[in-house]
Short mmCIF file of C-alpha atoms and ligand atoms in Angstrom, two decimals:
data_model
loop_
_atom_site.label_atom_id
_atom_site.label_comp_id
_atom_site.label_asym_id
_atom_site.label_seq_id
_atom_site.Cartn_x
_atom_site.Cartn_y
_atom_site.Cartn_z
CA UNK A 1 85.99 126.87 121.19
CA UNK A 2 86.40 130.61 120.35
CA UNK A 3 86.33 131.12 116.95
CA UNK A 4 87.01 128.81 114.19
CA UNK A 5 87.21 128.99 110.60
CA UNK A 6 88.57 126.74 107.71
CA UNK A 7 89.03 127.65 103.99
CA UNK A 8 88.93 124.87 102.34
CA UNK A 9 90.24 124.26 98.90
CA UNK A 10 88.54 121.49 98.36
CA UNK A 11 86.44 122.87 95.22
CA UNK A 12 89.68 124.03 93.51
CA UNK A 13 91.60 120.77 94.27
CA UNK A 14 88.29 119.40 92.43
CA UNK A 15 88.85 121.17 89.33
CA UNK A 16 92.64 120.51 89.04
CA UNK A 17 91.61 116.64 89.99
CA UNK A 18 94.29 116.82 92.98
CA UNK A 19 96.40 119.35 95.02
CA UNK A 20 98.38 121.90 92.95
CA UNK A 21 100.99 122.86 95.30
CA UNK A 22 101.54 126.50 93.44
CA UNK A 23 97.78 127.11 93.61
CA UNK A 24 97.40 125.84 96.94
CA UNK A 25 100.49 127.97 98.49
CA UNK A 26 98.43 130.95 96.64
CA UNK A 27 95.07 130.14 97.38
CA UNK A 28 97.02 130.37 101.67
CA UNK A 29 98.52 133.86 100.88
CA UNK A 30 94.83 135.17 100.32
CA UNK A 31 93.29 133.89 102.70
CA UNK A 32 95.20 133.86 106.06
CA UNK A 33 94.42 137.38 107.42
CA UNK A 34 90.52 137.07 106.22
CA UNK A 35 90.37 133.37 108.05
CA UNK A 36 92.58 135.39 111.00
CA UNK A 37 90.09 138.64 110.92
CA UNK A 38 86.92 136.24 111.10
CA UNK A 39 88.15 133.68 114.10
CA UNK A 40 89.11 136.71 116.38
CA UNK A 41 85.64 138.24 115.01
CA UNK A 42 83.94 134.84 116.14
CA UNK A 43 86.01 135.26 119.88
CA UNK A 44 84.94 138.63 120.11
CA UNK A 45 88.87 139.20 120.67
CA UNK A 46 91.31 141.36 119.35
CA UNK A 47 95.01 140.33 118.85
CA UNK A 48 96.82 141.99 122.15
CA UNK A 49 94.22 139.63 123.53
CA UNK A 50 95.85 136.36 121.87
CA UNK A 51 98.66 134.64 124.54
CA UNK A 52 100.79 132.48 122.26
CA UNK A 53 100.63 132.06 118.27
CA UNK A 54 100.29 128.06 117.25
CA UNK A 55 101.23 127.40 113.83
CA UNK A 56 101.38 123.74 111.50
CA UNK A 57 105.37 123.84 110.21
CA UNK A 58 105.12 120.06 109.30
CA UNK A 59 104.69 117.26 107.22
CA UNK A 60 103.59 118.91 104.16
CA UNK A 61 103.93 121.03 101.02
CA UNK A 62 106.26 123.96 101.77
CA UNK A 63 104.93 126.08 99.96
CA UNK A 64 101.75 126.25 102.01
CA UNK A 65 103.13 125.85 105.18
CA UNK A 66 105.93 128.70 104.84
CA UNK A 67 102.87 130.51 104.01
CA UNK A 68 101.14 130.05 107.67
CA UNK A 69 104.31 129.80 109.50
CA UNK A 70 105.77 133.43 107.96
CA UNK A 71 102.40 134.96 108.77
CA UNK A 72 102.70 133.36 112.37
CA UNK A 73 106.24 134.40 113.45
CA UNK A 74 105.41 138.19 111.81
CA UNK A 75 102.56 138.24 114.61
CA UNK A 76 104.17 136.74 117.27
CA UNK A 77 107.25 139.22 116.48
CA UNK A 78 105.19 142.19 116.25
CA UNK A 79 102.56 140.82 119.74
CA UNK A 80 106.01 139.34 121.54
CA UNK A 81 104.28 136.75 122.32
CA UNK A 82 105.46 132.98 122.23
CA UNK A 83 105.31 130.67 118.89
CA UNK A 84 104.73 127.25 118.84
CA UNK A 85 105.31 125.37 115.38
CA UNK A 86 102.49 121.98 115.74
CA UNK A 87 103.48 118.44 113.63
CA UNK A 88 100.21 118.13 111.84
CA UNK A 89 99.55 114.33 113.23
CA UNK A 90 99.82 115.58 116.35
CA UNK A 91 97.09 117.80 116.06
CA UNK A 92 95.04 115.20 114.79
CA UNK A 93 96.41 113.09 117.85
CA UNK A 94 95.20 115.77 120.14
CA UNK A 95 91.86 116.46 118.61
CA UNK A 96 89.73 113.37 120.66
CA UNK A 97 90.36 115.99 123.61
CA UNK A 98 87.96 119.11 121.51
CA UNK A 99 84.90 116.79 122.26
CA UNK A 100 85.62 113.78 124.89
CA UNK A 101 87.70 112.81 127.77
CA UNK A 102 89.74 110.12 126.59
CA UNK A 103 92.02 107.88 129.26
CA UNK A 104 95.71 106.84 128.80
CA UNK A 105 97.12 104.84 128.11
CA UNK A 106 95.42 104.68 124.72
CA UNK A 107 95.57 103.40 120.61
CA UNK A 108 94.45 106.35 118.31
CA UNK A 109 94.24 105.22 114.93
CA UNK A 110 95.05 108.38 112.59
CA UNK A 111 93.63 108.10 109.06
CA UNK A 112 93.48 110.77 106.85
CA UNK A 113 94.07 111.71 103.08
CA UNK A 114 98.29 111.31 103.56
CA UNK A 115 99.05 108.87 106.53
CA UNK A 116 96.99 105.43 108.34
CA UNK A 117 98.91 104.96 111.79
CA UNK A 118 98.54 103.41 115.26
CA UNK A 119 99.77 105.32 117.24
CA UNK A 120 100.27 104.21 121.27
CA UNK A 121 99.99 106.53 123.81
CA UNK A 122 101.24 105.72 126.87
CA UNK A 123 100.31 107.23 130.59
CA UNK A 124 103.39 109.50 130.73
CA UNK A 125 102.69 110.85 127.60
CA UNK A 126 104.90 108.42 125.30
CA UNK A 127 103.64 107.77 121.97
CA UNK A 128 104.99 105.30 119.95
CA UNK A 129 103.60 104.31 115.96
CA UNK A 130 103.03 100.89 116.28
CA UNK A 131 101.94 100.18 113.21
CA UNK A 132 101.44 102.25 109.87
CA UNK A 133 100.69 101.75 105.98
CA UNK A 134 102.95 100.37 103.63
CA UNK A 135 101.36 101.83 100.50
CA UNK A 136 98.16 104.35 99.76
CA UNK A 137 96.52 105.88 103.11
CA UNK A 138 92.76 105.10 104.06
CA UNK A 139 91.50 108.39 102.87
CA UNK A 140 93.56 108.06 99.55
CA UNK A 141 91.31 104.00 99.23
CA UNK A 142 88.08 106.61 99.20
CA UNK A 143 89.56 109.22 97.18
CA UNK A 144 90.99 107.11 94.15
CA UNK A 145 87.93 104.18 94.46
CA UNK A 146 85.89 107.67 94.34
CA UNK A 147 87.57 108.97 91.36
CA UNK A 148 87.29 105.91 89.37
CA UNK A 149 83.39 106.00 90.34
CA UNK A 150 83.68 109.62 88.92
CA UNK A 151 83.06 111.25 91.79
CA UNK A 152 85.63 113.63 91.74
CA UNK A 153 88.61 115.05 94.10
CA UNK A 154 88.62 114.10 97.25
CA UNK A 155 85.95 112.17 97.04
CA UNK A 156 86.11 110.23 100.55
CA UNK A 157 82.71 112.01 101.65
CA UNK A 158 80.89 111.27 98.51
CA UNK A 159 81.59 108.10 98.17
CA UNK A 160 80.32 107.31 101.81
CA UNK A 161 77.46 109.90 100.83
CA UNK A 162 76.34 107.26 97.64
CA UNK A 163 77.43 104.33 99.79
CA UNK A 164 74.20 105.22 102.36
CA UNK A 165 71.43 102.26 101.55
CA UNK A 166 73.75 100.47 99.25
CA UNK A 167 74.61 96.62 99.80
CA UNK A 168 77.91 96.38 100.91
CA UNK A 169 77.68 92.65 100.64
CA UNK A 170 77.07 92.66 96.63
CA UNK A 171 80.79 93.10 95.37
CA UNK A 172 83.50 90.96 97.29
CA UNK A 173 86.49 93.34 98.06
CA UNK A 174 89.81 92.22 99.67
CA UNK A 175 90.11 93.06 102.80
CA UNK A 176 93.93 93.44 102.83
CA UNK A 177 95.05 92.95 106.18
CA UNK A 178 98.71 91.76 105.55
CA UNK A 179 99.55 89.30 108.19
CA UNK A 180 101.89 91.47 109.82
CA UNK A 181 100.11 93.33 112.93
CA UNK A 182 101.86 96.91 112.09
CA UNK A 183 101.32 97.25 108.29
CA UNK A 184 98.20 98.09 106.75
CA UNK A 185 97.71 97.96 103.14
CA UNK A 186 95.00 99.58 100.59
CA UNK A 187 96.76 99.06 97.13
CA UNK A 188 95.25 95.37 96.55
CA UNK A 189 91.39 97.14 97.03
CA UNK A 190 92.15 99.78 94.73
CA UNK A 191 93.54 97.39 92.00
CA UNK A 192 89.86 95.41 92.72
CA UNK A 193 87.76 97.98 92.60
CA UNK A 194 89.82 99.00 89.11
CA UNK A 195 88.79 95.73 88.04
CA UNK A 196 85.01 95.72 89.56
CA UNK A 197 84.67 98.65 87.07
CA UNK A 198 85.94 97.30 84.30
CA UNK A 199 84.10 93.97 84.67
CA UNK A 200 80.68 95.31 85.58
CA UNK A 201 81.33 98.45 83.12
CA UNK A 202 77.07 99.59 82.96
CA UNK A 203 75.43 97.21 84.99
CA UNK A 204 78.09 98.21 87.92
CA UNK A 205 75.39 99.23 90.39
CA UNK A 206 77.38 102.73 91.68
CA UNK A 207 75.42 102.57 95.53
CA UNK A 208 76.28 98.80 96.21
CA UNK A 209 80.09 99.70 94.90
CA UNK A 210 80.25 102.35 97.16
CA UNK A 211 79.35 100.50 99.90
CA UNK A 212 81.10 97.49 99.05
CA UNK A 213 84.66 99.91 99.16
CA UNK A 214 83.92 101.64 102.44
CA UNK A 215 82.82 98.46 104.16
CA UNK A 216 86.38 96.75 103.24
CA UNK A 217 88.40 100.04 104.12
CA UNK A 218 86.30 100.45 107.28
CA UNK A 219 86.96 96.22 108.34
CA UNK A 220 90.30 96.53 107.32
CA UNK A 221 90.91 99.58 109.81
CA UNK A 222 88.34 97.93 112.51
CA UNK A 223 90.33 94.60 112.23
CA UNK A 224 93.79 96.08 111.92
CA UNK A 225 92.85 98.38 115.10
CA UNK A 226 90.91 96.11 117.57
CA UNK A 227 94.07 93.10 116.95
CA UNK A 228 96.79 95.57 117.68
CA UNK A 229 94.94 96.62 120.92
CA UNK A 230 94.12 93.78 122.33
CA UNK A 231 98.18 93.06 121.76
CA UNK A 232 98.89 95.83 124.08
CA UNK A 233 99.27 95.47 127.32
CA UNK A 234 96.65 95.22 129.74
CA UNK A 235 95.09 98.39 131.12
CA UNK A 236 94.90 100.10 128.05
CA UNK A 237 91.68 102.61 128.49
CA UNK A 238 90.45 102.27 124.85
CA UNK A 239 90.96 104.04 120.81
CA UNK A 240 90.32 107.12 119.96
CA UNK A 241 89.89 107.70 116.12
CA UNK A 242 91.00 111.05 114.33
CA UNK A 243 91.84 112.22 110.80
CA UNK A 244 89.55 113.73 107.86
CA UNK A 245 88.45 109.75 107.32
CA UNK A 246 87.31 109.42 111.22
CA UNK A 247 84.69 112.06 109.72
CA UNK A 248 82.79 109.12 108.15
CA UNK A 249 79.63 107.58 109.74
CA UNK A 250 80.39 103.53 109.20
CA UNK A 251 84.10 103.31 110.71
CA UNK A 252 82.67 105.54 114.10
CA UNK A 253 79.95 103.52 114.54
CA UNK A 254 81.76 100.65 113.94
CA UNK A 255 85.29 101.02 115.77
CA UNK A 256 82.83 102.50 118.56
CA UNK A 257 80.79 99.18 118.51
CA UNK A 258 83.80 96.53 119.04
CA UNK A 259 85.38 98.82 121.78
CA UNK A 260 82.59 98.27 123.85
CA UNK A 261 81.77 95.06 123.57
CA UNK A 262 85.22 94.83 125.23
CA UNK A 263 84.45 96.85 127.90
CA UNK A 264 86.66 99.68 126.27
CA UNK A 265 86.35 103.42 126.41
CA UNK A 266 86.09 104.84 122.44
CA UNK A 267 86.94 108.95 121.77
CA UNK A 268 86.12 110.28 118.55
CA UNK A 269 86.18 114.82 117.42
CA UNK A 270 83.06 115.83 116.40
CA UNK A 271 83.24 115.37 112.54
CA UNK A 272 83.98 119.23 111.81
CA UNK A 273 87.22 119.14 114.38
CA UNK A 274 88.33 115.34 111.92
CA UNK A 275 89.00 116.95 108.80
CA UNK A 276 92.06 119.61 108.56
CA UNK A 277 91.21 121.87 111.28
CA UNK A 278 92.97 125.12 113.13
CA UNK A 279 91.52 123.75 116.28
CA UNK A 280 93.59 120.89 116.69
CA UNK A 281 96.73 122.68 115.92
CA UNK A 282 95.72 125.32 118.85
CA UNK A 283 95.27 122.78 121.40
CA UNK A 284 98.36 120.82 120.58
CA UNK A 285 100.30 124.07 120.73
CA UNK A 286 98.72 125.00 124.20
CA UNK A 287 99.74 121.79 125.48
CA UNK A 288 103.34 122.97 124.51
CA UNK A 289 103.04 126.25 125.95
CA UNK A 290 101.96 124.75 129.06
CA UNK A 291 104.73 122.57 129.15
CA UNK A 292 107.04 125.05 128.51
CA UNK A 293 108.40 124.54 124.63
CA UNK A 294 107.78 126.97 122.41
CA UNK A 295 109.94 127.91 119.45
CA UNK A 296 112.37 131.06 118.49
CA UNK A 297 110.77 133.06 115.67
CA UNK A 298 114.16 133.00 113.61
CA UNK A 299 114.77 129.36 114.03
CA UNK A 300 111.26 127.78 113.51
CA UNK A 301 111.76 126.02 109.67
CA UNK A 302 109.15 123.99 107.80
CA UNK A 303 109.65 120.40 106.60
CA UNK A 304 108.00 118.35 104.39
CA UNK A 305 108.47 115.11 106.33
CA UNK A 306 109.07 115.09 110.00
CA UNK A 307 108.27 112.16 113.00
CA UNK A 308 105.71 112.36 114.98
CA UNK A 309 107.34 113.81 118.13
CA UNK A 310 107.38 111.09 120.83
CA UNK A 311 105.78 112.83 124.05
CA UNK A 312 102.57 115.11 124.18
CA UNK A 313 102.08 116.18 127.53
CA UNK A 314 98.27 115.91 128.01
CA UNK A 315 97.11 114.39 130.76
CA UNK A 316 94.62 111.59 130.89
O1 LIG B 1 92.99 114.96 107.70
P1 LIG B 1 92.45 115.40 106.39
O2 LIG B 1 91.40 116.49 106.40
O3 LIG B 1 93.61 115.89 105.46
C1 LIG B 1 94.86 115.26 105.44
O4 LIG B 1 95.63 115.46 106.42
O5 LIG B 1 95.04 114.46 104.50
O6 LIG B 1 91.89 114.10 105.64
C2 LIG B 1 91.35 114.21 104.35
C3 LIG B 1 90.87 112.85 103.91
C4 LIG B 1 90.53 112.78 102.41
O7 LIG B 1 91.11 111.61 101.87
C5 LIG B 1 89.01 112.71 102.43
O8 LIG B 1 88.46 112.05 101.30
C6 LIG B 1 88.75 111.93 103.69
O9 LIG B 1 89.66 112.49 104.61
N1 LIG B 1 87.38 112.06 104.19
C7 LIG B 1 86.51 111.03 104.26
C8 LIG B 1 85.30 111.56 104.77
N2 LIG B 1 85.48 112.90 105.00
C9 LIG B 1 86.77 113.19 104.64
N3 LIG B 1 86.65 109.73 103.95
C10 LIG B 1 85.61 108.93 104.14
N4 LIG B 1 84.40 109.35 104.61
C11 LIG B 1 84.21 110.64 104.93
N5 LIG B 1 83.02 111.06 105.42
ZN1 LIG B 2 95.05 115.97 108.29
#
């Protein structure tokens, strides 16, 4: 890695108790070119040095990713160089490869604040969703179980932060694994742990709550992930795990654990390259580049929902 460098607006999203998409798509203006000026500062590059120009151009809010994308066809115009617009999961998809080796075919399971999916990825490169959420996404079963603890927006990494030395066997939490194999499902715990709070009110003990939720969001994910693979075929090499939620400590240790005691491989990022990261969206777009597809600077569009594309080109 060259240089890397994320703004995050995490502390205002705190203070507005979510995402406001104005503020965010502001908060973007003023601070591509610093974060751009620092990462080539970090290489010890300067732009004529740069090949190709990778850019996020969807799912998300528009606002914030016409932001990035206008910034990246202006340089790619100005450099002529190529531009490659990146589908945020597939960045995540990609991002096992910053820090391991993963084989193929394998099941990455994707969690973050927005989307839970298993995702297949076959040896030529295929990847299929074979099975996704039907309501809230992992990290949004920390973030709202965190905000009704009053830890705040996003509160994923606090609440595993208060879980540390708690019991997570002193509240009983559904589990929520809805029969069907490719549906997950996180509403039921968040209605519980509405309820836990309300029930307990002062003698809720805060640790053993936290612990209690991320122990039933990390076995529900675990579960979901480990039944689903072994319903693959055979020769599947093993999960990787990626998203902003792969970040915490519990659900690595533990999707890690019952891959091998199957005799699996496991591929995890480093926790800095889980969360939202410009890393991921580089490598994904020089896996494009190297395939060949890159986009035309006056037809690249964002969209606020898109499909996973259903090839990525790396090799195992
Ligand atoms: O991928 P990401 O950075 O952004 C989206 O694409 O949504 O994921 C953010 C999510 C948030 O819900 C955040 O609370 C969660 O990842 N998260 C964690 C941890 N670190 C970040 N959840 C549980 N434990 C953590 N250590
Ligand atoms: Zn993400």
């Amino acid at each position: 890695m060259l240089g890397l460098v994320v703004n995050s607006q995490v502390e205002m999203h705190a203070k507005w108790g979510g995402v406001v998409p104005e503020a965010a798509a502001r908060t973007h203006v003023e601070s591509i070119l610093p974060c751009l000026e620092e990462a080539l500062g970090q290489a010890q590059l300067s732009l004529n040095h740069v090949a190709a120009i990778g850019v996020t151009n969807r799912p998300g809010l528009i606002g914030a990713l016409s932001v990035g994308v206008t910034a990246a066809k202006a340089l790619a115009q100005l450099k002529r160089i190529p531009l490659i617009g990146v589908h945020h999961l597939e960045g995540h998809l990609l991002s096992p490869y910053l820090s391991a080796e993963p084989g193929l075919p394998h099941l990455s399971l994707i969690v973050s604040g927005g989307h839970t999916e298993l995702v297949h990825v076959q040896s030529s490169g295929e990847v299929r969703i074979v099975a996704e959420t039907v309501d809230d996404a992992a990290g949004e079963a920390f973030d709202k179980s965190a905000r009704l603890l009053g830890l705040g927006y996003p509160g994923g990494r606090a609440l595993s932060d208060l879980a540390e030395g708690g019991n997570p066997r002193r509240y009983a939490l559904p589990r929520s694994l809805p029969r069907d194999a490719e549906k997950f499902s996180f509403s039921g715990l968040k209605t519980a742990v509405r309820r836990l709070i309300e029930v307990e009110g002062d003698r809720l003990d805060r640790r053993d709550a936290a612990a209690s939720i991320q122990a039933a969001v990390v076995d529900a994910l675990v579960q979901k992930a480990i039944l689903v693979a072994e319903s693959l075929d055979s020769g599947l090499w093993g999960i990787t795990l990626c998203g902003g939620v792969a970040a915490n400590r519990l659900l690595r240790s533990e999707l890690e654990r019952e891959c091998l005691r199957r005799g699996w491989g496991f591929a995890t990022p480093d926790p800095v390259y889980c969360t939202d990261n410009a890393a991921m969206i580089g490598l994904a777009a020089s896996v494009r580049l190297a395939a060949g597809q890159w986009d035309s600077c006056s037809e690249l569009d964002v969209f606020s929902n898109a499909s996973l594309p259903s090839t990525h080109h790396i090799q195992g």
